Amino acid sequence: MRLEGRRILVIGGGGGGIGRAMTRAFGAEGAAVAVADRDPDRAEEAAAELRVAGATAVAVTVDVRDADELAALVATAVRELGGLDTLVTVVGGQLEFVPAVRLHEMRDDDWDTVYELNLRYVARAVRLVLPVFLEQGHGSIVSVGSVTGVMAAPHQAAYGVAKAGLLSLARTVAAEYSADGIRMNVVVAGAIATAVNPGPDGWVDPIPLGRYGRSDEVADAAVYLASDAASYVTGQQLVIDGGVSARGPFG
Ligand SMILES: NC(=O)c1ccc[n+]([C@@H]2O[C@H](COP(=O)([O-])OP(=O)(O)OC[C@H]3O[C@@H](n4cnc5c(N)ncnc54)[C@H](O)[C@@H]3O)[C@@H](O)[C@H]2O)c1
């Protein structure tokens, strides 16, 4: 029960992959969870699963591209949970939203779509929760990043750039708000077996641990970063990638 008594908002927490695994893990560790998702059924299903297991959970529908909906979401989470200790941002990706193409072929509209679904809404959500955290004197933020943000992102340039931006955002939150008791960190995921990225598909060779990761392995990292075990950790990236980004030129 590493998150006993914590109130957590998970944006994208209804998904079948990393989002759902995180929602499940937070509930299992004793947190009360507001599950936000564009798909109302997914959000409700994830929240209901927690309630059946005895946890407190509410479902909220949101489209993160809409600034008003995002503001209403934070207000609803604070009201329904009686406060907010942690914000977790999961929504993101490129392949499910726009085509994978080489950089020179990428259209402006598609670049903007990837940016708003991976970075702009996160920055906005962070700006919305900061006043809540400042007033209560504590708070933490965990964002789901990607190895494409720390390595090359072939055919997914906008995605890599946006995920790299999350790391910068976390460092700035650390620099500006540590004295206020506020932390932000990024879980950097490698190839994780989900609906979008089912694997293994022959691409496991570059993975030192020889397999795709599981969503619950990413969720474990988020539990750690949200918990007091990480009370001295902020502005950091925790890489869960089976060793991919550790490789060098000789292997
Ligand atoms: N799957 C991988 O291999 C992998 C690797 C690295 C990083 N990631 C990152 O992990 C995160 C989760 O990916 P996943 O594939 O596990 O997804 P997921 O199964 O956790 O689903 C994400 C959820 O986001 C919701 N969503 C989509 N657009 C939305 C919108 N506009 N507003 C509100 N909700 C919206 C979807 O309905 C879905 O329920 C993403 O940020 C992705 O970039 C995934």
mmCIF file of C-alpha atoms and ligand atoms in Angstrom:
data_model
loop_
_atom_site.group_PDB
_atom_site.id
_atom_site.type_symbol
_atom_site.label_atom_id
_atom_site.label_comp_id
_atom_site.label_asym_id
_atom_site.label_seq_id
_atom_site.Cartn_x
_atom_site.Cartn_y
_atom_site.Cartn_z
ATOM 1 C CA MET A 1 0.000 0.000 0.000
ATOM 2 C CA ARG A 2 2.631 2.483 -1.097
ATOM 3 C CA LEU A 3 0.001 5.021 -2.189
ATOM 4 C CA GLU A 4 -2.413 4.735 0.742
ATOM 5 C CA GLY A 5 -4.537 7.873 1.012
ATOM 6 C CA ARG A 6 -3.174 9.408 -2.199
ATOM 7 C CA ARG A 7 -5.525 11.042 -4.684
ATOM 8 C CA ILE A 8 -4.409 10.501 -8.280
ATOM 9 C CA LEU A 9 -5.722 11.766 -11.614
ATOM 10 C CA VAL A 10 -4.744 9.498 -14.521
ATOM 11 C CA ILE A 11 -5.305 11.124 -17.915
ATOM 12 C CA GLY A 12 -5.639 8.287 -20.415
ATOM 13 C CA GLY A 13 -6.161 5.799 -17.609
ATOM 14 C CA GLY A 14 -8.904 3.890 -19.401
ATOM 15 C CA GLY A 15 -6.682 2.503 -22.132
ATOM 16 C CA GLY A 16 -6.065 -1.177 -22.579
ATOM 17 C CA GLY A 17 -2.301 -0.797 -22.350
ATOM 18 C CA ILE A 18 -0.122 1.323 -20.097
ATOM 19 C CA GLY A 19 -3.007 3.543 -18.929
ATOM 20 C CA ARG A 20 -5.086 0.693 -17.594
ATOM 21 C CA ALA A 21 -2.078 -0.993 -16.002
ATOM 22 C CA MET A 22 -1.290 2.238 -14.164
ATOM 23 C CA THR A 23 -4.869 2.759 -13.004
ATOM 24 C CA ARG A 24 -4.908 -0.814 -11.719
ATOM 25 C CA ALA A 25 -1.546 -0.460 -9.960
ATOM 26 C CA PHE A 26 -2.465 2.843 -8.278
ATOM 27 C CA GLY A 27 -5.708 1.314 -6.967
ATOM 28 C CA ALA A 28 -3.903 -1.789 -5.732
ATOM 29 C CA GLU A 29 -1.449 0.424 -3.842
ATOM 30 C CA GLY A 30 -4.268 2.155 -1.968
ATOM 31 C CA ALA A 31 -4.810 5.330 -3.997
ATOM 32 C CA ALA A 32 -8.162 6.936 -4.822
ATOM 33 C CA VAL A 33 -8.158 7.418 -8.587
ATOM 34 C CA ALA A 34 -9.919 9.688 -11.081
ATOM 35 C CA VAL A 35 -9.728 7.882 -14.425
ATOM 36 C CA ALA A 36 -9.964 10.280 -17.358
ATOM 37 C CA ASP A 37 -10.296 9.143 -20.949
ATOM 38 C CA ARG A 38 -11.843 10.290 -24.220
ATOM 39 C CA ASP A 39 -13.705 6.981 -24.326
ATOM 40 C CA PRO A 40 -16.355 7.082 -21.555
ATOM 41 C CA ASP A 41 -16.820 3.303 -21.549
ATOM 42 C CA ARG A 42 -13.117 2.653 -21.064
ATOM 43 C CA ALA A 43 -12.910 5.203 -18.244
ATOM 44 C CA GLU A 44 -15.933 3.747 -16.478
ATOM 45 C CA GLU A 45 -14.742 0.160 -16.954
ATOM 46 C CA ALA A 46 -11.356 0.985 -15.424
ATOM 47 C CA ALA A 47 -12.932 2.865 -12.510
ATOM 48 C CA ALA A 48 -15.474 0.092 -11.913
ATOM 49 C CA GLU A 49 -12.674 -2.480 -11.794
ATOM 50 C CA LEU A 50 -11.047 -0.522 -8.968
ATOM 51 C CA ARG A 51 -14.298 -0.096 -7.078
ATOM 52 C CA VAL A 52 -14.972 -3.847 -7.256
ATOM 53 C CA ALA A 53 -11.520 -4.357 -5.728
ATOM 54 C CA GLY A 54 -12.479 -1.998 -2.895
ATOM 55 C CA ALA A 55 -10.717 1.178 -4.043
ATOM 56 C CA THR A 56 -12.221 4.635 -4.549
ATOM 57 C CA ALA A 57 -12.464 5.525 -8.234
ATOM 58 C CA VAL A 58 -14.390 7.896 -10.471
ATOM 59 C CA ALA A 59 -14.560 8.062 -14.258
ATOM 60 C CA VAL A 60 -14.383 11.351 -16.158
ATOM 61 C CA THR A 61 -14.691 11.856 -19.903
ATOM 62 C CA VAL A 62 -12.230 14.302 -21.466
ATOM 63 C CA ASP A 63 -10.706 15.126 -24.812
ATOM 64 C CA VAL A 64 -7.270 16.432 -23.906
ATOM 65 C CA ARG A 65 -7.178 18.594 -27.044
ATOM 66 C CA ASP A 66 -9.881 20.823 -25.541
ATOM 67 C CA ALA A 67 -8.536 23.376 -23.036
ATOM 68 C CA ASP A 68 -11.913 23.915 -21.352
ATOM 69 C CA GLU A 69 -12.481 20.180 -20.915
ATOM 70 C CA LEU A 70 -9.032 19.809 -19.411
ATOM 71 C CA ALA A 71 -9.664 22.619 -16.916
ATOM 72 C CA ALA A 72 -13.032 21.086 -16.012
ATOM 73 C CA LEU A 73 -11.346 17.699 -15.574
ATOM 74 C CA VAL A 74 -8.865 18.990 -12.991
ATOM 75 C CA ALA A 75 -11.671 20.769 -11.111
ATOM 76 C CA THR A 76 -13.790 17.591 -11.165
ATOM 77 C CA ALA A 77 -10.934 15.405 -9.943
ATOM 78 C CA VAL A 78 -10.190 17.785 -7.068
ATOM 79 C CA ARG A 79 -13.872 17.921 -6.127
ATOM 80 C CA GLU A 80 -14.583 14.184 -6.454
ATOM 81 C CA LEU A 81 -11.416 12.998 -4.721
ATOM 82 C CA GLY A 82 -11.425 15.776 -2.109
ATOM 83 C CA GLY A 83 -8.069 17.081 -3.366
ATOM 84 C CA LEU A 84 -5.271 15.944 -5.627
ATOM 85 C CA ASP A 85 -1.808 14.631 -4.774
ATOM 86 C CA THR A 86 -0.599 13.312 -8.119
ATOM 87 C CA LEU A 87 -1.213 13.960 -11.805
ATOM 88 C CA VAL A 88 -0.329 11.188 -14.253
ATOM 89 C CA THR A 89 -0.399 11.803 -18.023
ATOM 90 C CA VAL A 90 -0.649 8.749 -20.254
ATOM 91 C CA VAL A 91 -2.370 9.890 -23.471
ATOM 92 C CA GLY A 92 0.120 9.977 -26.316
ATOM 93 C CA GLY A 93 1.480 8.233 -29.377
ATOM 94 C CA GLN A 94 1.927 8.849 -33.079
ATOM 95 C CA LEU A 95 1.101 5.727 -35.047
ATOM 96 C CA GLU A 96 -2.505 5.589 -33.841
ATOM 97 C CA PHE A 97 -3.140 9.222 -34.818
ATOM 98 C CA VAL A 98 -1.166 10.071 -37.980
ATOM 99 C CA PRO A 99 0.800 8.169 -40.654
ATOM 100 C CA ALA A 100 4.411 7.138 -40.085
ATOM 101 C CA VAL A 101 6.418 8.958 -42.742
ATOM 102 C CA ARG A 102 9.886 10.365 -43.245
ATOM 103 C CA LEU A 103 10.454 13.825 -41.864
ATOM 104 C CA HIS A 104 10.265 15.679 -45.192
ATOM 105 C CA GLU A 105 6.917 14.037 -45.949
ATOM 106 C CA MET A 106 5.256 15.050 -42.700
ATOM 107 C CA ARG A 107 2.301 17.448 -43.037
ATOM 108 C CA ASP A 108 1.905 20.452 -40.747
ATOM 109 C CA ASP A 109 -1.511 19.272 -39.546
ATOM 110 C CA ASP A 110 -0.155 15.887 -38.553
ATOM 111 C CA TRP A 111 2.787 17.469 -36.758
ATOM 112 C CA ASP A 112 0.353 19.659 -34.777
ATOM 113 C CA THR A 113 -1.848 16.671 -33.934
ATOM 114 C CA VAL A 114 1.080 14.730 -32.499
ATOM 115 C CA TYR A 115 2.296 17.780 -30.593
ATOM 116 C CA GLU A 116 -1.080 18.465 -28.988
ATOM 117 C CA LEU A 117 -1.629 14.814 -28.013
ATOM 118 C CA ASN A 118 1.831 14.305 -26.517
ATOM 119 C CA LEU A 119 3.079 17.609 -25.139
ATOM 120 C CA ARG A 120 0.696 20.555 -25.327
ATOM 121 C CA TYR A 121 -2.013 18.963 -23.176
ATOM 122 C CA VAL A 122 0.592 17.765 -20.658
ATOM 123 C CA ALA A 123 2.012 21.267 -20.254
ATOM 124 C CA ARG A 124 -1.529 22.592 -19.914
ATOM 125 C CA ALA A 125 -2.500 19.969 -17.318
ATOM 126 C CA VAL A 126 0.680 20.665 -15.376
ATOM 127 C CA ARG A 127 -0.145 24.390 -15.380
ATOM 128 C CA LEU A 128 -3.646 23.557 -14.125
ATOM 129 C CA VAL A 129 -2.543 21.387 -11.201
ATOM 130 C CA LEU A 130 0.348 23.585 -10.054
ATOM 131 C CA PRO A 131 -1.900 26.116 -8.251
ATOM 132 C CA VAL A 132 -3.602 23.224 -6.412
ATOM 133 C CA PHE A 133 -0.227 21.772 -5.430
ATOM 134 C CA LEU A 134 1.165 25.183 -4.427
ATOM 135 C CA GLU A 135 -1.768 25.850 -2.153
ATOM 136 C CA GLN A 136 -1.464 22.525 -0.326
ATOM 137 C CA GLY A 137 2.347 22.567 -0.302
ATOM 138 C CA HIS A 138 2.923 19.270 -2.068
ATOM 139 C CA GLY A 139 2.190 17.344 -5.256
ATOM 140 C CA SER A 140 3.785 15.150 -7.870
ATOM 141 C CA ILE A 141 3.505 14.621 -11.592
ATOM 142 C CA VAL A 142 4.396 11.518 -13.586
ATOM 143 C CA SER A 143 4.298 11.594 -17.383
ATOM 144 C CA VAL A 144 4.649 8.663 -19.762
ATOM 145 C CA GLY A 145 7.485 9.352 -22.175
ATOM 146 C CA SER A 146 9.181 7.197 -24.779
ATOM 147 C CA VAL A 147 12.656 6.125 -25.802
ATOM 148 C CA THR A 148 11.922 8.002 -29.030
ATOM 149 C CA GLY A 149 12.397 11.121 -26.894
ATOM 150 C CA VAL A 150 15.931 10.127 -25.878
ATOM 151 C CA MET A 151 17.016 8.334 -29.070
ATOM 152 C CA ALA A 152 16.223 8.756 -32.774
ATOM 153 C CA ALA A 153 12.566 8.448 -33.800
ATOM 154 C CA PRO A 154 12.603 7.308 -37.441
ATOM 155 C CA HIS A 155 9.255 7.934 -39.172
ATOM 156 C CA GLN A 156 7.947 9.395 -35.902
ATOM 157 C CA ALA A 157 9.859 12.676 -35.708
ATOM 158 C CA ALA A 158 7.044 14.729 -34.174
ATOM 159 C CA TYR A 159 6.485 12.054 -31.546
ATOM 160 C CA GLY A 160 10.149 11.971 -30.584
ATOM 161 C CA VAL A 161 10.340 15.756 -30.382
ATOM 162 C CA ALA A 162 7.209 15.934 -28.210
ATOM 163 C CA LYS A 163 8.372 13.177 -25.873
ATOM 164 C CA ALA A 164 11.759 14.901 -25.561
ATOM 165 C CA GLY A 165 9.827 18.018 -24.568
ATOM 166 C CA LEU A 166 8.343 16.165 -21.600
ATOM 167 C CA LEU A 167 11.851 15.691 -20.220
ATOM 168 C CA SER A 168 12.527 19.413 -20.475
ATOM 169 C CA LEU A 169 9.215 20.173 -18.793
ATOM 170 C CA ALA A 170 10.068 17.846 -15.893
ATOM 171 C CA ARG A 171 13.454 19.507 -15.415
ATOM 172 C CA THR A 172 11.862 22.938 -15.371
ATOM 173 C CA VAL A 173 9.227 21.873 -12.844
ATOM 174 C CA ALA A 174 12.070 20.524 -10.707
ATOM 175 C CA ALA A 175 14.000 23.776 -10.983
ATOM 176 C CA GLU A 176 11.027 26.034 -10.345
ATOM 177 C CA TYR A 177 8.890 24.105 -7.841
ATOM 178 C CA SER A 178 11.041 21.804 -5.718
ATOM 179 C CA ALA A 179 11.038 24.361 -2.912
ATOM 180 C CA ASP A 180 7.226 24.155 -2.985
ATOM 181 C CA GLY A 181 7.220 20.390 -2.418
ATOM 182 C CA ILE A 182 6.332 19.595 -6.021
ATOM 183 C CA ARG A 183 8.071 16.898 -8.106
ATOM 184 C CA MET A 184 7.820 15.872 -11.760
ATOM 185 C CA ASN A 185 9.375 12.841 -13.425
ATOM 186 C CA VAL A 186 8.972 10.946 -16.694
ATOM 187 C CA VAL A 187 8.677 7.191 -17.161
ATOM 188 C CA VAL A 188 10.448 6.578 -20.449
ATOM 189 C CA ALA A 189 8.971 3.451 -22.024
ATOM 190 C CA GLY A 190 10.636 1.307 -24.666
ATOM 191 C CA ALA A 191 8.808 -1.298 -26.741
ATOM 192 C CA ILE A 192 5.835 -2.296 -24.611
ATOM 193 C CA ALA A 193 3.374 -4.919 -25.814
ATOM 194 C CA THR A 194 0.016 -3.139 -26.188
ATOM 195 C CA ALA A 195 -2.779 -3.004 -28.759
ATOM 196 C CA VAL A 196 -0.960 -0.246 -30.650
ATOM 197 C CA ASN A 197 2.403 -1.984 -30.495
ATOM 198 C CA PRO A 198 1.584 -5.686 -30.140
ATOM 199 C CA GLY A 199 5.043 -7.196 -30.763
ATOM 200 C CA PRO A 200 7.120 -9.215 -30.725
ATOM 201 C CA ASP A 201 7.441 -8.832 -34.478
ATOM 202 C CA GLY A 202 11.032 -9.752 -35.129
ATOM 203 C CA TRP A 203 12.260 -6.459 -33.698
ATOM 204 C CA VAL A 204 13.372 -7.950 -30.373
ATOM 205 C CA ASP A 205 17.004 -8.320 -31.502
ATOM 206 C CA PRO A 206 17.998 -4.786 -30.440
ATOM 207 C CA ILE A 207 16.468 -5.343 -26.990
ATOM 208 C CA PRO A 208 19.150 -6.655 -24.593
ATOM 209 C CA LEU A 209 16.540 -8.310 -22.381
ATOM 210 C CA GLY A 210 15.230 -10.062 -25.510
ATOM 211 C CA ARG A 211 11.524 -9.291 -25.269
ATOM 212 C CA TYR A 212 8.936 -6.536 -25.327
ATOM 213 C CA GLY A 213 8.074 -5.028 -21.974
ATOM 214 C CA ARG A 214 4.732 -5.358 -20.229
ATOM 215 C CA SER A 215 2.439 -2.492 -19.293
ATOM 216 C CA ASP A 216 2.593 -3.490 -15.626
ATOM 217 C CA GLU A 217 6.385 -3.059 -15.711
ATOM 218 C CA VAL A 218 5.866 0.561 -16.785
ATOM 219 C CA ALA A 219 3.144 0.978 -14.155
ATOM 220 C CA ASP A 220 5.518 -0.224 -11.419
ATOM 221 C CA ALA A 221 7.865 2.629 -12.286
ATOM 222 C CA ALA A 222 5.005 5.126 -12.057
ATOM 223 C CA VAL A 223 3.980 3.767 -8.638
ATOM 224 C CA TYR A 224 7.539 4.284 -7.432
ATOM 225 C CA LEU A 225 7.769 7.842 -8.800
ATOM 226 C CA ALA A 226 4.389 8.789 -7.304
ATOM 227 C CA SER A 227 5.251 7.330 -3.907
ATOM 228 C CA ASP A 228 7.313 8.617 -0.993
ATOM 229 C CA ALA A 229 10.035 6.142 -2.005
ATOM 230 C CA ALA A 230 10.869 8.729 -4.682
ATOM 231 C CA SER A 231 10.690 11.744 -2.356
ATOM 232 C CA TYR A 232 14.223 12.824 -3.403
ATOM 233 C CA VAL A 233 13.673 12.229 -7.127
ATOM 234 C CA THR A 234 12.552 15.027 -9.448
ATOM 235 C CA GLY A 235 13.243 16.278 -12.970
ATOM 236 C CA GLN A 236 14.340 12.778 -13.952
ATOM 237 C CA GLN A 237 13.633 10.126 -16.542
ATOM 238 C CA LEU A 238 13.227 6.523 -15.425
ATOM 239 C CA VAL A 239 13.856 4.353 -18.471
ATOM 240 C CA ILE A 240 11.929 1.073 -18.743
ATOM 241 C CA ASP A 241 13.165 -0.261 -22.076
ATOM 242 C CA GLY A 242 14.808 -3.664 -21.601
ATOM 243 C CA GLY A 243 18.197 -2.012 -22.067
ATOM 244 C CA VAL A 244 17.652 -0.639 -25.596
ATOM 245 C CA SER A 245 18.964 2.849 -24.847
ATOM 246 C CA ALA A 246 21.960 1.450 -22.956
ATOM 247 C CA ARG A 247 23.491 -0.082 -26.081
ATOM 248 C CA GLY A 248 26.601 1.327 -27.666
ATOM 249 C CA PRO A 249 28.261 1.098 -31.078
ATOM 250 C CA PHE A 250 29.708 -2.384 -30.420
ATOM 251 C CA GLY A 251 26.604 -4.120 -29.176
HETATM 252 N N1 LIG B 1 2.986 0.956 -26.368
HETATM 253 C C1 LIG B 1 4.269 1.257 -26.450
HETATM 254 O O1 LIG B 1 5.133 0.502 -26.932
HETATM 255 C C2 LIG B 1 4.751 2.578 -25.912
HETATM 256 C C3 LIG B 1 6.131 2.830 -25.905
HETATM 257 C C4 LIG B 1 6.574 4.041 -25.404
HETATM 258 C C5 LIG B 1 5.664 4.948 -24.913
HETATM 259 N N2 LIG B 1 4.334 4.687 -24.960
HETATM 260 C C6 LIG B 1 3.439 5.713 -24.447
HETATM 261 O O2 LIG B 1 2.571 5.133 -23.512
HETATM 262 C C7 LIG B 1 1.369 5.888 -23.458
HETATM 263 C C8 LIG B 1 0.185 4.944 -23.497
HETATM 264 O O3 LIG B 1 0.236 4.191 -24.682
HETATM 265 P P1 LIG B 1 -0.635 2.862 -24.846
HETATM 266 O O4 LIG B 1 -0.450 2.428 -26.253
HETATM 267 O O5 LIG B 1 -0.351 1.893 -23.755
HETATM 268 O O6 LIG B 1 -2.117 3.426 -24.733
HETATM 269 P P2 LIG B 1 -3.269 3.032 -23.700
HETATM 270 O O7 LIG B 1 -3.788 1.675 -24.006
HETATM 271 O O8 LIG B 1 -2.786 3.310 -22.311
HETATM 272 O O9 LIG B 1 -4.413 4.031 -24.126
HETATM 273 C C9 LIG B 1 -4.320 5.434 -24.001
HETATM 274 C C10 LIG B 1 -5.699 5.997 -23.790
HETATM 275 O O10 LIG B 1 -5.673 7.361 -24.248
HETATM 276 C C11 LIG B 1 -6.982 7.666 -24.651
HETATM 277 N N3 LIG B 1 -6.986 8.841 -25.513
HETATM 278 C C12 LIG B 1 -6.574 8.925 -26.806
HETATM 279 N N4 LIG B 1 -6.770 10.163 -27.262
HETATM 280 C C13 LIG B 1 -7.322 10.874 -26.259
HETATM 281 C C14 LIG B 1 -7.765 12.217 -26.139
HETATM 282 N N5 LIG B 1 -7.689 13.081 -27.165
HETATM 283 N N6 LIG B 1 -8.252 12.633 -24.946
HETATM 284 C C15 LIG B 1 -8.357 11.772 -23.897
HETATM 285 N N7 LIG B 1 -7.975 10.474 -23.961
HETATM 286 C C16 LIG B 1 -7.463 10.041 -25.132
HETATM 287 C C17 LIG B 1 -7.471 6.435 -25.385
HETATM 288 O O11 LIG B 1 -8.900 6.382 -25.406
HETATM 289 C C18 LIG B 1 -6.847 5.319 -24.551
HETATM 290 O O12 LIG B 1 -7.784 4.798 -23.615
HETATM 291 C C19 LIG B 1 1.463 6.915 -24.603
HETATM 292 O O13 LIG B 1 1.880 8.163 -24.094
HETATM 293 C C20 LIG B 1 2.531 6.335 -25.495
HETATM 294 O O14 LIG B 1 3.191 7.338 -26.232
HETATM 295 C C21 LIG B 1 3.845 3.526 -25.440
#
